[in-house]
Amino acid sequence: MISSIVIVIVIFGSVGTFLFVSNQYRPPEIAVVVLDPGFDDLSMADQVGIGMNEVSANFTVQYYIANPYPKTSAEAETLMESLASSGHYELILAAGQKLTTAVHNAAVAYPNQKFGMIGGFVDLLNVASGSYASEQAAFLAGALAALLSTQENYTSKVGILASMDDDPDVISLVNGFVQGVVAANSTYALNVTLLPTEFIGSYNDSSAASNSTFHLFVNDGVSVLFAPVRASIVGVREGMLFANSTILYSEDRMPLVIAAEGDQDYYGCADPLIPVAPSWIVTSVVSRTDWVFYTIINATLWDTFPSGYHYQYNLANGGANVTTFAYSSTYIPASVMNIIHSYKDAIVAGTIVVSP
């Protein structure tokens, strides 16, 4: 931390006089690196943004966010190396497991620069890391989807619409969700059909997301759709509305979606700006990236950078979980909620192990 006052001692004969000379305070600079579409994605980056706001509420810091955002891991690596070479930044934080290799390479190239890795682990002394067992929370979402899909007027069909097939965060979510569907299907003899996963090929393609969502609900007869799609959730909402206006409304069933990587529950309400139950987004699978963001910055600013430390978050400590059903509890039967709580207890106890 840089002091805002410089104390100068001037000696006149035998008398010492203190002169207080103002020195312009320059707050610590912190660079934050996320892949395109970046912030305002209603998802992962915005969850990080919560942590940024919490830091700003307690410390005076200056954030640097590259514009335009890097589109690939290679671009992010080049950006981080450029930031590190400037020597301006107290800390460079990258969010998303997809950037793990980029952080590793930049940290090796600049060993005196402090880095933070949110969503992955880099085993270097100048990197503090935080990772999430998001697959555990996604397991609960999968079990919930299977159980809800068998309710009255529903079709016992579950679908998955995801963003990128090369994003390890997304793949962990999908894998955990599938394991949850399979477990509930087997344990409770639900006879649920899980359709093959569809990938949009983008984090931010609302048109493709809208078309796929409509097709899955109307043409494929899906009852519950898992949608880890980041900013493309805008298109998922459009698809839900269109599907509901054409066929689902007449069948007296809501087009139900489970979101991920940020709390998007409100986005399934009739008016997302003034959310009131019910919401067609049943719950969201959320990794608390804001927690590790705050934790690493807080330690760094107090000159206790967690060198080489790996923070690990999961269902047991609440760092990865589903949301609290604020807008969906009215239509989820108590019996279903009890099953989900039992699954959570089993995962925390280690009797159910979920693979990423």
PDB file of N, CA and C in Angstrom, residues 243-278:
ATOM      1  N   ALA A 243     -41.907 -20.822 -27.042  1.00  0.00           N
ATOM      2  CA  ALA A 243     -42.439 -22.168 -26.848  1.00  0.00           C
ATOM      3  C   ALA A 243     -43.719 -22.133 -26.033  1.00  0.00           C
ATOM      4  N   ASN A 244     -43.728 -21.322 -24.993  1.00  0.00           N
ATOM      5  CA  ASN A 244     -44.917 -21.238 -24.144  1.00  0.00           C
ATOM      6  C   ASN A 244     -46.108 -20.667 -24.895  1.00  0.00           C
ATOM      7  N   SER A 245     -45.856 -19.728 -25.800  1.00  0.00           N
ATOM      8  CA  SER A 245     -46.957 -19.095 -26.535  1.00  0.00           C
ATOM      9  C   SER A 245     -47.529 -19.991 -27.619  1.00  0.00           C
ATOM     10  N   THR A 246     -46.804 -21.025 -28.009  1.00  0.00           N
ATOM     11  CA  THR A 246     -47.271 -21.865 -29.106  1.00  0.00           C
ATOM     12  C   THR A 246     -47.947 -23.150 -28.653  1.00  0.00           C
ATOM     13  N   ILE A 247     -47.303 -23.876 -27.724  1.00  0.00           N
ATOM     14  CA  ILE A 247     -47.856 -25.182 -27.386  1.00  0.00           C
ATOM     15  C   ILE A 247     -47.860 -25.488 -25.895  1.00  0.00           C
ATOM     16  N   LEU A 248     -46.841 -25.071 -25.187  1.00  0.00           N
ATOM     17  CA  LEU A 248     -46.725 -25.494 -23.794  1.00  0.00           C
ATOM     18  C   LEU A 248     -47.826 -24.927 -22.923  1.00  0.00           C
ATOM     19  N   TYR A 249     -48.264 -23.702 -23.231  1.00  0.00           N
ATOM     20  CA  TYR A 249     -49.325 -23.086 -22.435  1.00  0.00           C
ATOM     21  C   TYR A 249     -50.594 -23.921 -22.499  1.00  0.00           C
ATOM     22  N   SER A 250     -50.927 -24.398 -23.698  1.00  0.00           N
ATOM     23  CA  SER A 250     -52.149 -25.186 -23.867  1.00  0.00           C
ATOM     24  C   SER A 250     -52.044 -26.541 -23.181  1.00  0.00           C
ATOM     25  N   GLU A 251     -50.816 -27.006 -22.955  1.00  0.00           N
ATOM     26  CA  GLU A 251     -50.615 -28.287 -22.280  1.00  0.00           C
ATOM     27  C   GLU A 251     -50.479 -28.119 -20.768  1.00  0.00           C
ATOM     28  N   ASP A 252     -50.600 -26.887 -20.303  1.00  0.00           N
ATOM     29  CA  ASP A 252     -50.540 -26.580 -18.877  1.00  0.00           C
ATOM     30  C   ASP A 252     -49.222 -27.035 -18.246  1.00  0.00           C
ATOM     31  N   ARG A 253     -48.129 -26.761 -18.943  1.00  0.00           N
ATOM     32  CA  ARG A 253     -46.819 -27.007 -18.347  1.00  0.00           C
ATOM     33  C   ARG A 253     -45.877 -25.859 -18.692  1.00  0.00           C
ATOM     34  N   MET A 254     -45.106 -25.466 -17.714  1.00  0.00           N
ATOM     35  CA  MET A 254     -44.147 -24.384 -17.908  1.00  0.00           C
ATOM     36  C   MET A 254     -42.891 -24.916 -18.587  1.00  0.00           C
ATOM     37  N   PRO A 255     -42.245 -24.112 -19.433  1.00  0.00           N
ATOM     38  CA  PRO A 255     -40.948 -24.507 -19.989  1.00  0.00           C
ATOM     39  C   PRO A 255     -39.858 -24.266 -18.945  1.00  0.00           C
ATOM     40  N   LEU A 256     -39.474 -25.298 -18.237  1.00  0.00           N
ATOM     41  CA  LEU A 256     -38.575 -25.136 -17.097  1.00  0.00           C
ATOM     42  C   LEU A 256     -37.104 -25.225 -17.508  1.00  0.00           C
ATOM     43  N   VAL A 257     -36.299 -24.317 -16.964  1.00  0.00           N
ATOM     44  CA  VAL A 257     -34.869 -24.242 -17.254  1.00  0.00           C
ATOM     45  C   VAL A 257     -34.095 -24.216 -15.940  1.00  0.00           C
ATOM     46  N   ILE A 258     -32.932 -24.852 -15.936  1.00  0.00           N
ATOM     47  CA  ILE A 258     -31.980 -24.726 -14.836  1.00  0.00           C
ATOM     48  C   ILE A 258     -30.748 -24.027 -15.389  1.00  0.00           C
ATOM     49  N   ALA A 259     -30.376 -22.907 -14.780  1.00  0.00           N
ATOM     50  CA  ALA A 259     -29.269 -22.085 -15.274  1.00  0.00           C
ATOM     51  C   ALA A 259     -27.978 -22.437 -14.532  1.00  0.00           C
ATOM     52  N   ALA A 260     -26.891 -21.723 -14.876  1.00  0.00           N
ATOM     53  CA  ALA A 260     -25.601 -22.048 -14.264  1.00  0.00           C
ATOM     54  C   ALA A 260     -24.621 -20.890 -14.351  1.00  0.00           C
ATOM     55  N   GLU A 261     -23.624 -20.938 -13.459  1.00  0.00           N
ATOM     56  CA  GLU A 261     -22.456 -20.046 -13.403  1.00  0.00           C
ATOM     57  C   GLU A 261     -22.754 -18.654 -12.864  1.00  0.00           C
ATOM     58  N   GLY A 262     -23.986 -18.382 -12.566  1.00  0.00           N
ATOM     59  CA  GLY A 262     -24.409 -17.147 -11.933  1.00  0.00           C
ATOM     60  C   GLY A 262     -25.864 -17.325 -11.542  1.00  0.00           C
ATOM     61  N   ASP A 263     -26.344 -16.547 -10.593  1.00  0.00           N
ATOM     62  CA  ASP A 263     -27.738 -16.647 -10.161  1.00  0.00           C
ATOM     63  C   ASP A 263     -28.628 -15.985 -11.202  1.00  0.00           C
ATOM     64  N   GLN A 264     -29.271 -16.805 -12.027  1.00  0.00           N
ATOM     65  CA  GLN A 264     -30.137 -16.310 -13.085  1.00  0.00           C
ATOM     66  C   GLN A 264     -31.611 -16.613 -12.809  1.00  0.00           C
ATOM     67  N   ASP A 265     -31.938 -16.989 -11.574  1.00  0.00           N
ATOM     68  CA  ASP A 265     -33.306 -17.388 -11.244  1.00  0.00           C
ATOM     69  C   ASP A 265     -34.324 -16.318 -11.625  1.00  0.00           C
ATOM     70  N   TYR A 266     -33.995 -15.067 -11.348  1.00  0.00           N
ATOM     71  CA  TYR A 266     -34.900 -13.951 -11.618  1.00  0.00           C
ATOM     72  C   TYR A 266     -35.224 -13.810 -13.096  1.00  0.00           C
ATOM     73  N   TYR A 267     -34.337 -14.323 -13.951  1.00  0.00           N
ATOM     74  CA  TYR A 267     -34.471 -14.093 -15.389  1.00  0.00           C
ATOM     75  C   TYR A 267     -35.583 -14.935 -16.013  1.00  0.00           C
ATOM     76  N   GLY A 268     -36.151 -15.839 -15.237  1.00  0.00           N
ATOM     77  CA  GLY A 268     -37.283 -16.614 -15.724  1.00  0.00           C
ATOM     78  C   GLY A 268     -38.618 -16.085 -15.244  1.00  0.00           C
ATOM     79  N   CYS A 269     -38.599 -14.974 -14.506  1.00  0.00           N
ATOM     80  CA  CYS A 269     -39.840 -14.352 -14.037  1.00  0.00           C
ATOM     81  C   CYS A 269     -40.490 -13.560 -15.169  1.00  0.00           C
ATOM     82  N   ALA A 270     -41.759 -13.246 -14.999  1.00  0.00           N
ATOM     83  CA  ALA A 270     -42.478 -12.499 -16.031  1.00  0.00           C
ATOM     84  C   ALA A 270     -41.780 -11.182 -16.336  1.00  0.00           C
ATOM     85  N   ASP A 271     -41.320 -10.494 -15.302  1.00  0.00           N
ATOM     86  CA  ASP A 271     -40.550  -9.264 -15.470  1.00  0.00           C
ATOM     87  C   ASP A 271     -39.246  -9.413 -14.689  1.00  0.00           C
ATOM     88  N   PRO A 272     -38.130  -9.680 -15.371  1.00  0.00           N
ATOM     89  CA  PRO A 272     -36.863  -9.877 -14.657  1.00  0.00           C
ATOM     90  C   PRO A 272     -36.420  -8.655 -13.852  1.00  0.00           C
ATOM     91  N   LEU A 273     -36.889  -7.466 -14.227  1.00  0.00           N
ATOM     92  CA  LEU A 273     -36.504  -6.262 -13.495  1.00  0.00           C
ATOM     93  C   LEU A 273     -37.236  -6.150 -12.163  1.00  0.00           C
ATOM     94  N   ILE A 274     -38.418  -6.753 -12.110  1.00  0.00           N
ATOM     95  CA  ILE A 274     -39.190  -6.790 -10.862  1.00  0.00           C
ATOM     96  C   ILE A 274     -39.598  -8.244 -10.648  1.00  0.00           C
ATOM     97  N   PRO A 275     -38.663  -9.087 -10.232  1.00  0.00           N
ATOM     98  CA  PRO A 275     -38.931 -10.525 -10.183  1.00  0.00           C
ATOM     99  C   PRO A 275     -39.947 -10.917  -9.119  1.00  0.00           C
ATOM    100  N   VAL A 276     -40.955 -11.642  -9.565  1.00  0.00           N
ATOM    101  CA  VAL A 276     -41.988 -12.175  -8.685  1.00  0.00           C
ATOM    102  C   VAL A 276     -42.245 -13.618  -9.113  1.00  0.00           C
ATOM    103  N   ALA A 277     -42.401 -14.527  -8.148  1.00  0.00           N
ATOM    104  CA  ALA A 277     -42.666 -15.924  -8.460  1.00  0.00           C
ATOM    105  C   ALA A 277     -43.972 -16.058  -9.241  1.00  0.00           C
ATOM    106  N   PRO A 278     -44.051 -17.050 -10.129  1.00  0.00           N
ATOM    107  CA  PRO A 278     -43.057 -18.096 -10.378  1.00  0.00           C
ATOM    108  C   PRO A 278     -42.030 -17.693 -11.424  1.00  0.00           C
TER     109      PRO A 278
END
